[in-house]
Amino acid sequence: MVPGGNRGWLLRLVIAFGFAQGAVSMARPAVSYRALALGADERAVGVIAGVYALLPLFAAVPLGRRTDHGRCAPLLPFGVVLISGGCALSGVADSLWAMALWSGVMGLGHLCFVIGAQSLVARQSAPHEQDRNFGHFTIGASLGQLVGPIAAGALIGGPDMAGTSALALLVAGAGATVAFTSLWRIERPATAKSRTGQGDRVPVGRILRARGVPAGILVSLSVLSATDILTAYLPVVGEHRGIAPSVIGVLLSLRAAATIACRLVLTPLLRLLGRTLLLTLTCALAAVLCAGIALPVPVWALGLMLAALGFCLGVGQPLSMTTVVQAAPEGARSTALALRLTGNRLGQVAAPAAAGLVAGVTGVAAPFVMLGALLLLSAGSALRAPTAPGDVTAAGAVPAVGRERGRLRRSSDI
């Protein structure tokens, strides 16, 4: 079976990703609140947030190599098990060291799920469908990021912050298991490659030298670091500014809702601006908005800024996936996606640690200025990225696709 055609598998993948990401998005602020209740300061919160990405940092490329020459689907249930266990065990941990460990397990589970899922989308989508399908796939992440913080905010609060945050982590672990219900017949047999007959492995250096891969990695790293710091540090900002956890949950979900809205209109935006210009403009605007969070603005203004920021950040992840996939050498696309995720995890290790250091020295709002600078750098990188074969031009056409593409789009939209 060739890529394209029926996309029921994509809908099931979006649903499963929504539950898995919802559990993680509920657990991340809950971990921060539980750490604060157990006596952590801003530096300790940054370290615990960084450990979430530490284990995945070493596992991403081996998992990508395996997926290039094997099946993608087995990584999905394995990832759900690790996410669920990491959330639940973080809830019963009674020390900061234990919380950091189980946070790392949760991050490893998220990595397994994402590598398997992104490789499925790349493998089972025709080139001209990849921007659209990656955009729809990431809606699952945004749905999880919308619901998770609201659920966490509803459960966490009152005098017993340690107890309520532990309850939120246990609920997140239970919620992750619901993803199992959508993981049936997710991978087409014809797209699962055997380990034989695949040829030599493409060296990592060659993948990284492919024009467009470094830009895609940097954009993804910047966007994810911004999302990660928002999730981990907005509760700390709220504590210092007297904003209730329930309001922080709503603000984080507002950001996620704007990201969903962005991805629903991604195809028209691509037709209007093209991939390169759209990435550059949204990263530059996100840099300004992210730095603006450092200002002592009222809650309503903070909500408007987060909504606009969420819309801008919604562009980076799906388009960086397509940029990396289409720039990577044939037979190394899963490895290229894994390298992109390695960059993400490097950002998730370094950004919270740096944020904790900056926050401890200059105040809790300063990390957002640091993120603004990183996003501005990624905007310059996106501007220099080449136009890929599947890019949608400003005129609204994809080269060498024609009428058949339009027929497939009309018949297979979700």
PDB file of C-alpha atoms in Angstrom, residues 27-28 30-32 34-35 38 48 52 82-107 162 165-170 172-173:
ATOM      1  CA  ALA A  27       1.975  15.979  35.333  1.00  0.00           C
ATOM      2  CA  ARG A  28       4.565  18.654  34.494  1.00  0.00           C
ATOM      3  CA  ALA A  30       1.941  19.038  39.175  1.00  0.00           C
ATOM      4  CA  VAL A  31       5.583  17.993  39.550  1.00  0.00           C
ATOM      5  CA  SER A  32       6.573  21.653  39.938  1.00  0.00           C
ATOM      6  CA  ARG A  34       4.766  19.068  44.459  1.00  0.00           C
ATOM      7  CA  ALA A  35       8.468  19.936  44.375  1.00  0.00           C
ATOM      8  CA  LEU A  38       8.477  19.473  49.390  1.00  0.00           C
ATOM      9  CA  ILE A  48      13.817  18.371  38.083  1.00  0.00           C
ATOM     10  CA  TYR A  52      12.632  14.885  32.398  1.00  0.00           C
ATOM     11  CA  LEU A  82       6.470   4.479  30.887  1.00  0.00           C
ATOM     12  CA  ILE A  83       4.416   7.691  30.897  1.00  0.00           C
ATOM     13  CA  SER A  84       1.762   6.176  33.144  1.00  0.00           C
ATOM     14  CA  GLY A  85       4.313   4.663  35.521  1.00  0.00           C
ATOM     15  CA  GLY A  86       6.401   7.836  35.676  1.00  0.00           C
ATOM     16  CA  CYS A  87       3.359   9.970  36.520  1.00  0.00           C
ATOM     17  CA  ALA A  88       2.048   7.618  39.206  1.00  0.00           C
ATOM     18  CA  LEU A  89       5.431   7.030  40.849  1.00  0.00           C
ATOM     19  CA  SER A  90       6.134  10.782  40.897  1.00  0.00           C
ATOM     20  CA  GLY A  91       2.897  11.122  42.866  1.00  0.00           C
ATOM     21  CA  VAL A  92       4.013   8.717  45.606  1.00  0.00           C
ATOM     22  CA  ALA A  93       7.657   9.881  45.734  1.00  0.00           C
ATOM     23  CA  ASP A  94       8.543  11.610  48.989  1.00  0.00           C
ATOM     24  CA  SER A  95      11.895  13.157  48.038  1.00  0.00           C
ATOM     25  CA  LEU A  96      13.138  15.516  45.353  1.00  0.00           C
ATOM     26  CA  TRP A  97      15.652  12.917  44.097  1.00  0.00           C
ATOM     27  CA  ALA A  98      12.901  10.335  43.595  1.00  0.00           C
ATOM     28  CA  MET A  99      10.720  12.888  41.840  1.00  0.00           C
ATOM     29  CA  ALA A 100      13.576  13.712  39.472  1.00  0.00           C
ATOM     30  CA  LEU A 101      14.095  10.005  38.682  1.00  0.00           C
ATOM     31  CA  TRP A 102      10.456   9.287  37.888  1.00  0.00           C
ATOM     32  CA  SER A 103      10.214  12.528  35.932  1.00  0.00           C
ATOM     33  CA  GLY A 104      13.011  11.114  33.758  1.00  0.00           C
ATOM     34  CA  VAL A 105      11.065   7.875  33.239  1.00  0.00           C
ATOM     35  CA  MET A 106       8.046   9.909  32.178  1.00  0.00           C
ATOM     36  CA  GLY A 107      10.213  11.782  29.679  1.00  0.00           C
ATOM     37  CA  ALA A 162       1.767  18.212  48.494  1.00  0.00           C
ATOM     38  CA  SER A 165      -0.340  17.657  43.576  1.00  0.00           C
ATOM     39  CA  ALA A 166       0.237  13.951  44.333  1.00  0.00           C
ATOM     40  CA  LEU A 167      -3.417  13.269  43.489  1.00  0.00           C
ATOM     41  CA  ALA A 168      -3.021  15.126  40.187  1.00  0.00           C
ATOM     42  CA  LEU A 169      -0.015  12.956  39.294  1.00  0.00           C
ATOM     43  CA  LEU A 170      -1.909   9.746  40.059  1.00  0.00           C
ATOM     44  CA  ALA A 172      -2.447  11.764  35.111  1.00  0.00           C
ATOM     45  CA  GLY A 173      -0.994   8.250  35.261  1.00  0.00           C
TER      46      GLY A 173
END
